[in-house]
Coordinates of C-alpha atoms in Angstrom, one line a residue:
X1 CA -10.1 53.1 7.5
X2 CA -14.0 54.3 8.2
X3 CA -16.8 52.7 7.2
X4 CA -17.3 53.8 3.6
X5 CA -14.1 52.3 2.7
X6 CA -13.9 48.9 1.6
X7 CA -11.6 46.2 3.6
X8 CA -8.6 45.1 2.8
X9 CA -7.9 41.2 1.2
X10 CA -4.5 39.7 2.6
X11 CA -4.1 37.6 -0.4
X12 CA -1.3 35.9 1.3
X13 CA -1.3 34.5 4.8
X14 CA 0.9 31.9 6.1
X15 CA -1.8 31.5 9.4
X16 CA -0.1 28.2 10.7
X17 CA 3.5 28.9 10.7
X18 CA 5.2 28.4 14.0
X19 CA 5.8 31.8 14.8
X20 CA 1.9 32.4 15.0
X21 CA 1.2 28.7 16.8
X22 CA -1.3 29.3 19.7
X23 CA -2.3 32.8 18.5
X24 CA -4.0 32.1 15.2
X25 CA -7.4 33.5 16.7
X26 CA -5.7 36.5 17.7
X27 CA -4.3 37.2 14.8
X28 CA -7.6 37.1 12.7
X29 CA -9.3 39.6 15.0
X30 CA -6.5 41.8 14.5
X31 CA -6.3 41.8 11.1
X32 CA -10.5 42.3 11.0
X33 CA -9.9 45.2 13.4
X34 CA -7.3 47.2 10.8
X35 CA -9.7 46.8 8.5
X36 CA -8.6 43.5 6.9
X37 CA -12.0 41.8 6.2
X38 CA -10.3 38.8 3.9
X39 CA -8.0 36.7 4.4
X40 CA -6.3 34.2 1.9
X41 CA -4.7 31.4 3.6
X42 CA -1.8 29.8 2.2
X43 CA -0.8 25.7 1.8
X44 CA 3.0 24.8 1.6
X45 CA 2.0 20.8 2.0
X46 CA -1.3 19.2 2.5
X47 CA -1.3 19.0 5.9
X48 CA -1.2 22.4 6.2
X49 CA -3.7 23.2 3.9
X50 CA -6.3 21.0 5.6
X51 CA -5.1 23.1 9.1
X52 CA -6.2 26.2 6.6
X53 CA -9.3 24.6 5.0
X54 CA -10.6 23.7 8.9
X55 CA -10.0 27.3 10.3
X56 CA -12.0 28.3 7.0
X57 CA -14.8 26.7 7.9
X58 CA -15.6 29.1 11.2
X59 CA -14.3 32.1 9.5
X60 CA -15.9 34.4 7.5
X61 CA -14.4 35.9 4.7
X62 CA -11.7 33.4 5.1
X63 CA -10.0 31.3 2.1
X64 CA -7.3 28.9 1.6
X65 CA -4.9 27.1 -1.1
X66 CA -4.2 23.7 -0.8
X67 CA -1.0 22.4 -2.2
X68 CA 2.9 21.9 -1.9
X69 CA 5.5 24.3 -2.4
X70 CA 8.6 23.1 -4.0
X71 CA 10.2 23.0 -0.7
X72 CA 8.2 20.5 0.2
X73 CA 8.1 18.2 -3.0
X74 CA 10.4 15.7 -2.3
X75 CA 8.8 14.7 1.0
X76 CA 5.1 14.0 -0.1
X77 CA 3.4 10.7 0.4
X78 CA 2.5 8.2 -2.3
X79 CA -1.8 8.9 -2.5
X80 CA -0.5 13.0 -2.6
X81 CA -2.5 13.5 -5.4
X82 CA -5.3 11.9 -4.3
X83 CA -5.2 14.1 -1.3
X84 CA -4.9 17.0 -2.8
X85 CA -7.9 16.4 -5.1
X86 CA -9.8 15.1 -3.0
X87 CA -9.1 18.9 -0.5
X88 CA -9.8 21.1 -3.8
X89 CA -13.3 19.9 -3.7
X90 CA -14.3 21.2 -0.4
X91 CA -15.5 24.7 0.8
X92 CA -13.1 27.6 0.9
X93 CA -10.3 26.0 -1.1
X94 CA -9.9 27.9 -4.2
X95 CA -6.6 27.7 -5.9
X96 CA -4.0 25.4 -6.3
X97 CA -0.8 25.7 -4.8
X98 CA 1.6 27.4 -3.2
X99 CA 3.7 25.5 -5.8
X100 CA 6.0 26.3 -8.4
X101 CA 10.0 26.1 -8.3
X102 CA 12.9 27.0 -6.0
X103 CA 16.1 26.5 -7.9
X104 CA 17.7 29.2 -4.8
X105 CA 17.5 27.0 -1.6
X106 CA 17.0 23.8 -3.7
X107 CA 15.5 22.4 -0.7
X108 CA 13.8 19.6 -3.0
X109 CA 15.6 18.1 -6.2
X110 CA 15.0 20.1 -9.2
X111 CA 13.6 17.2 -11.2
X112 CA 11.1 16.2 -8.6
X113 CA 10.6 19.8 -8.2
X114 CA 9.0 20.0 -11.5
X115 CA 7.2 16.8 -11.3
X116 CA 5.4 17.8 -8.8
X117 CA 5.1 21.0 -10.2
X118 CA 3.9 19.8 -13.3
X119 CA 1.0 17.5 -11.2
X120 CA 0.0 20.3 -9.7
X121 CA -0.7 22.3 -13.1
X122 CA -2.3 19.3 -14.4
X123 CA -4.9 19.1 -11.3
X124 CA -5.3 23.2 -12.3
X125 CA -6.4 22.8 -15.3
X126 CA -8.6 19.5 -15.0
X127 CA -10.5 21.3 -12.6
X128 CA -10.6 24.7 -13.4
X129 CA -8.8 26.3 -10.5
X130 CA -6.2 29.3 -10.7
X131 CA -2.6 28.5 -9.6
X132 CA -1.0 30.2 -6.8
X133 CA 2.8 30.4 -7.9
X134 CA 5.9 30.4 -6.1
X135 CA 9.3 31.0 -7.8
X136 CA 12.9 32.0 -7.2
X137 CA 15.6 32.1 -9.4
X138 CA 13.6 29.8 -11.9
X139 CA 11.8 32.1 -13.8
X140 CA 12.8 31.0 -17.3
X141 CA 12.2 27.3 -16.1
X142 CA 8.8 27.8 -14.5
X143 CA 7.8 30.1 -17.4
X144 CA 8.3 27.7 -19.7
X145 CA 6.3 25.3 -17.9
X146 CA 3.4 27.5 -17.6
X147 CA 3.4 28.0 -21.3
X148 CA 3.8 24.7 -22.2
X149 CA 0.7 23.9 -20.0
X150 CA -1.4 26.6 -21.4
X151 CA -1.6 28.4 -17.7
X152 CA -3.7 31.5 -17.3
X153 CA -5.6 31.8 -14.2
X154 CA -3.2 32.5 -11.1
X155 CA -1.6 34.7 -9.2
X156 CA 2.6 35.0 -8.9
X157 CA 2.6 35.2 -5.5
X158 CA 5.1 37.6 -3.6
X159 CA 6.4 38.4 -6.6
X160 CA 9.7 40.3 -6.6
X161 CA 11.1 40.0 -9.9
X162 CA 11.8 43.4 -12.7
X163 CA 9.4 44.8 -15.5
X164 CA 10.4 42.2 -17.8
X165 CA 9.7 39.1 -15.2
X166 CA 6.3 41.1 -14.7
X167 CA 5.2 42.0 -18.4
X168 CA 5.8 37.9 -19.1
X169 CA 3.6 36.9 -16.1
X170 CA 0.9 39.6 -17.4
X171 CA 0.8 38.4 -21.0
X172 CA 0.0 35.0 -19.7
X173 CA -2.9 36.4 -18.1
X174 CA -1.3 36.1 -14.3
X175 CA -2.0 38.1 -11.3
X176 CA 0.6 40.0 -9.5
X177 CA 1.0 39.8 -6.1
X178 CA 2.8 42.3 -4.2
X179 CA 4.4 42.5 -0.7
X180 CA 6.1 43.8 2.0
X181 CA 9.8 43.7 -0.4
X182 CA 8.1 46.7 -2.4
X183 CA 9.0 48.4 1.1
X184 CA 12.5 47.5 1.2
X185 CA 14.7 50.4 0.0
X186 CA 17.7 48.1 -0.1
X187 CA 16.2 45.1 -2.2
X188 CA 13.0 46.3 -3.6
X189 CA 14.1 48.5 -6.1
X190 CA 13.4 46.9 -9.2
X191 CA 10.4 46.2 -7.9
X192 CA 9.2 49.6 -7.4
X193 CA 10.4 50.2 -11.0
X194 CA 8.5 47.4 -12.2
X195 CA 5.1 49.0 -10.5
X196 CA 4.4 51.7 -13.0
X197 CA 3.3 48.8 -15.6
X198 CA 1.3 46.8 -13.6
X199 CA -2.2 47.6 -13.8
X200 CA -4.5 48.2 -11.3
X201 CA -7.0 45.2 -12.5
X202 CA -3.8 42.7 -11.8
X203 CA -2.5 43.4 -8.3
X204 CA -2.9 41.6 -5.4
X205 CA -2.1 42.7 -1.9
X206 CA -0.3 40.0 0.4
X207 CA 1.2 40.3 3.4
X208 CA 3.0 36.9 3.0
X209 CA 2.9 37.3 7.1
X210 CA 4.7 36.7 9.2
X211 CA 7.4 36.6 6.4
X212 CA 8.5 40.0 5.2
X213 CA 7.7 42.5 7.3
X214 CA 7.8 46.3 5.8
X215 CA 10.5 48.1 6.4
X216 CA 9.1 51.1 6.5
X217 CA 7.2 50.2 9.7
X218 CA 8.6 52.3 12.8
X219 CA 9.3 50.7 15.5
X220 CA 9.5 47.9 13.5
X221 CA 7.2 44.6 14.9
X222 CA 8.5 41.0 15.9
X223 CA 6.4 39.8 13.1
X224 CA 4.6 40.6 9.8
X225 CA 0.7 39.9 10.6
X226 CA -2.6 40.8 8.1
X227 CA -2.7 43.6 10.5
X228 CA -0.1 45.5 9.0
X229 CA -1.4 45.3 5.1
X230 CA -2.5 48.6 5.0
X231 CA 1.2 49.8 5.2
X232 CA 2.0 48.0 2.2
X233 CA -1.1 49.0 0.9
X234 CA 0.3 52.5 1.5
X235 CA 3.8 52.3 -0.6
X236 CA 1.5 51.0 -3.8
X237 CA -0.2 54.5 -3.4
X238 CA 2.6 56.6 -2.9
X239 CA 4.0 54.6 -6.8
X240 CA 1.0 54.9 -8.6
X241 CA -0.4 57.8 -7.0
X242 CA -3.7 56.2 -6.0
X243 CA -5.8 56.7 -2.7
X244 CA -6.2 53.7 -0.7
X245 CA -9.9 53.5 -1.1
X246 CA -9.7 52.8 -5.0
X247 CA -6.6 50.2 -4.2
X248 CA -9.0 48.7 -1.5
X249 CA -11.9 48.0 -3.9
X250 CA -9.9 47.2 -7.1
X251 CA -8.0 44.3 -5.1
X252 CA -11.0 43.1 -3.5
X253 CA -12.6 42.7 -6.6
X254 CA -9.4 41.4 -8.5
X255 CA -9.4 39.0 -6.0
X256 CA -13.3 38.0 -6.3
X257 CA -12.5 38.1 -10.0
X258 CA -9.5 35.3 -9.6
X259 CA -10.7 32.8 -6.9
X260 CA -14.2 32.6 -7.7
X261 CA -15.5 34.5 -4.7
X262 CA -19.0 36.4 -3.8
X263 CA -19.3 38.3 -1.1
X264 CA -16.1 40.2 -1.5
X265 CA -16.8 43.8 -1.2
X266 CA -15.7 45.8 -4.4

């Protein structure tokens, strides 16, 4: 990428997961030298999301989440809430989540699944803040939900459902965020399909790293990193027959548009 085209935003960085423990540093300087300028960190539980929120704070064009994913919900403390409040106030935080539901590893009980769920919606709206969704094999569920709590300002993150799935996140007013599966010849498919009605002023790039690695990568790394955005970035061309420059500014802006940011180049 030269210097007239605008960097990249990774709108989907799991920083602290083990398989990047020690190397977080390293991993940021890599991403800035592909030409990844932002970074969007993301919260699965609140200790993580203060991990993000810290980092934040000594890295420019760096932003977090702060929440818990459904994996998580049946493990949080009593004063979550509070917690989570309280981290939504500081600098650098600027959506709420990852949350949503997981009705495919059912890691957590479905019912406190939603509870939390639901809390976390709540704290959305009460303080203005998009959502950052998770979901799998809940759709109808966590649509409903949604609706019924008037949601639309988020982003359904790594979202690898069909047009349908995507037309009902859109007419809420959603984001789509889009990964390394539209890569995958085997699984991605309907994803691909699903593309050519998304519009550019709704996509999100995220790496989801160092989940999902593209398969079209050759040789293919150990990991997924923010690094390697730009060959995601890449398949979303070849679908909707755009250059990268236009997909760089459009979801730099889209995500200065969602989360509130300046200083995002568009």
């Amino acid at each position: 990428m030269d210097s007239a085209t605008p960097g990249w935003f990774d709108c989907g960085v799991n920083l602290f997961s083990a398989q990047f423990a020690g190397a977080e540093q390293q991993v940021w300087l890599r991403a800035q030298q592909a030409g990844v300028s932002n970074m969007l960190l993301i919260g699965s539980d609140i200790t993580e999301s203060l991990l993000n929120q810290q980092f934040c704070t000594s890295h420019q064009g760096c932003y977090t989440t702060a929440g818990v994913h459904p994996h998580q919900a049946g493990k949080v403390a009593a004063d979550w809430l509070a917690r989570l409040t309280q981290l939504l106030t500081l600098p650098a935080v600027v959506a709420v989540g990852e949350c949503g539901l997981d009705f495919n590893r059912d890691f957590s009980p479905r019912p406190i699944q939603q509870q939390v769920f639901a809390s976390q919606l709540q704290l959305a709206k009460q303080l203005q803040k998009p959502v950052y969704l998770h979901e799998r094999d809940a759709f109808s569920t966590q649509l409903a939900m949604l609706t019924e709590q008037q949601i639309n300002q988020g982003v359904a993150h790594c979202f690898t459902g069909d047009s349908r799935e995507l037309r009902a996140y859109l007419d809420l007013g959603l984001y789509i965020g889009i990964t390394g599966w539209v890569c995958d010849e085997r699984r991605g498919q309907s994803l691909q399909q699903a593309i050519q009605y998304l519009p550019l002023d709704r996509i999100l790039l995220e790496t989801d790293a160092p989940y999902l690695l593209p398969r079209t990568l050759k040789p293919r790394p150990k990991h997924n990193e923010p690094a390697l955005l730009p060959a995601i970035a890449a398949e979303v061309c070849r679908l909707k027959n755009i250059d990268s420059q236009l997909l760089a500014a459009t979801c730099a802006a889209n995500a200065r548009q969602l989360f509130g940011l300046s200083g995002v180049a568009a």
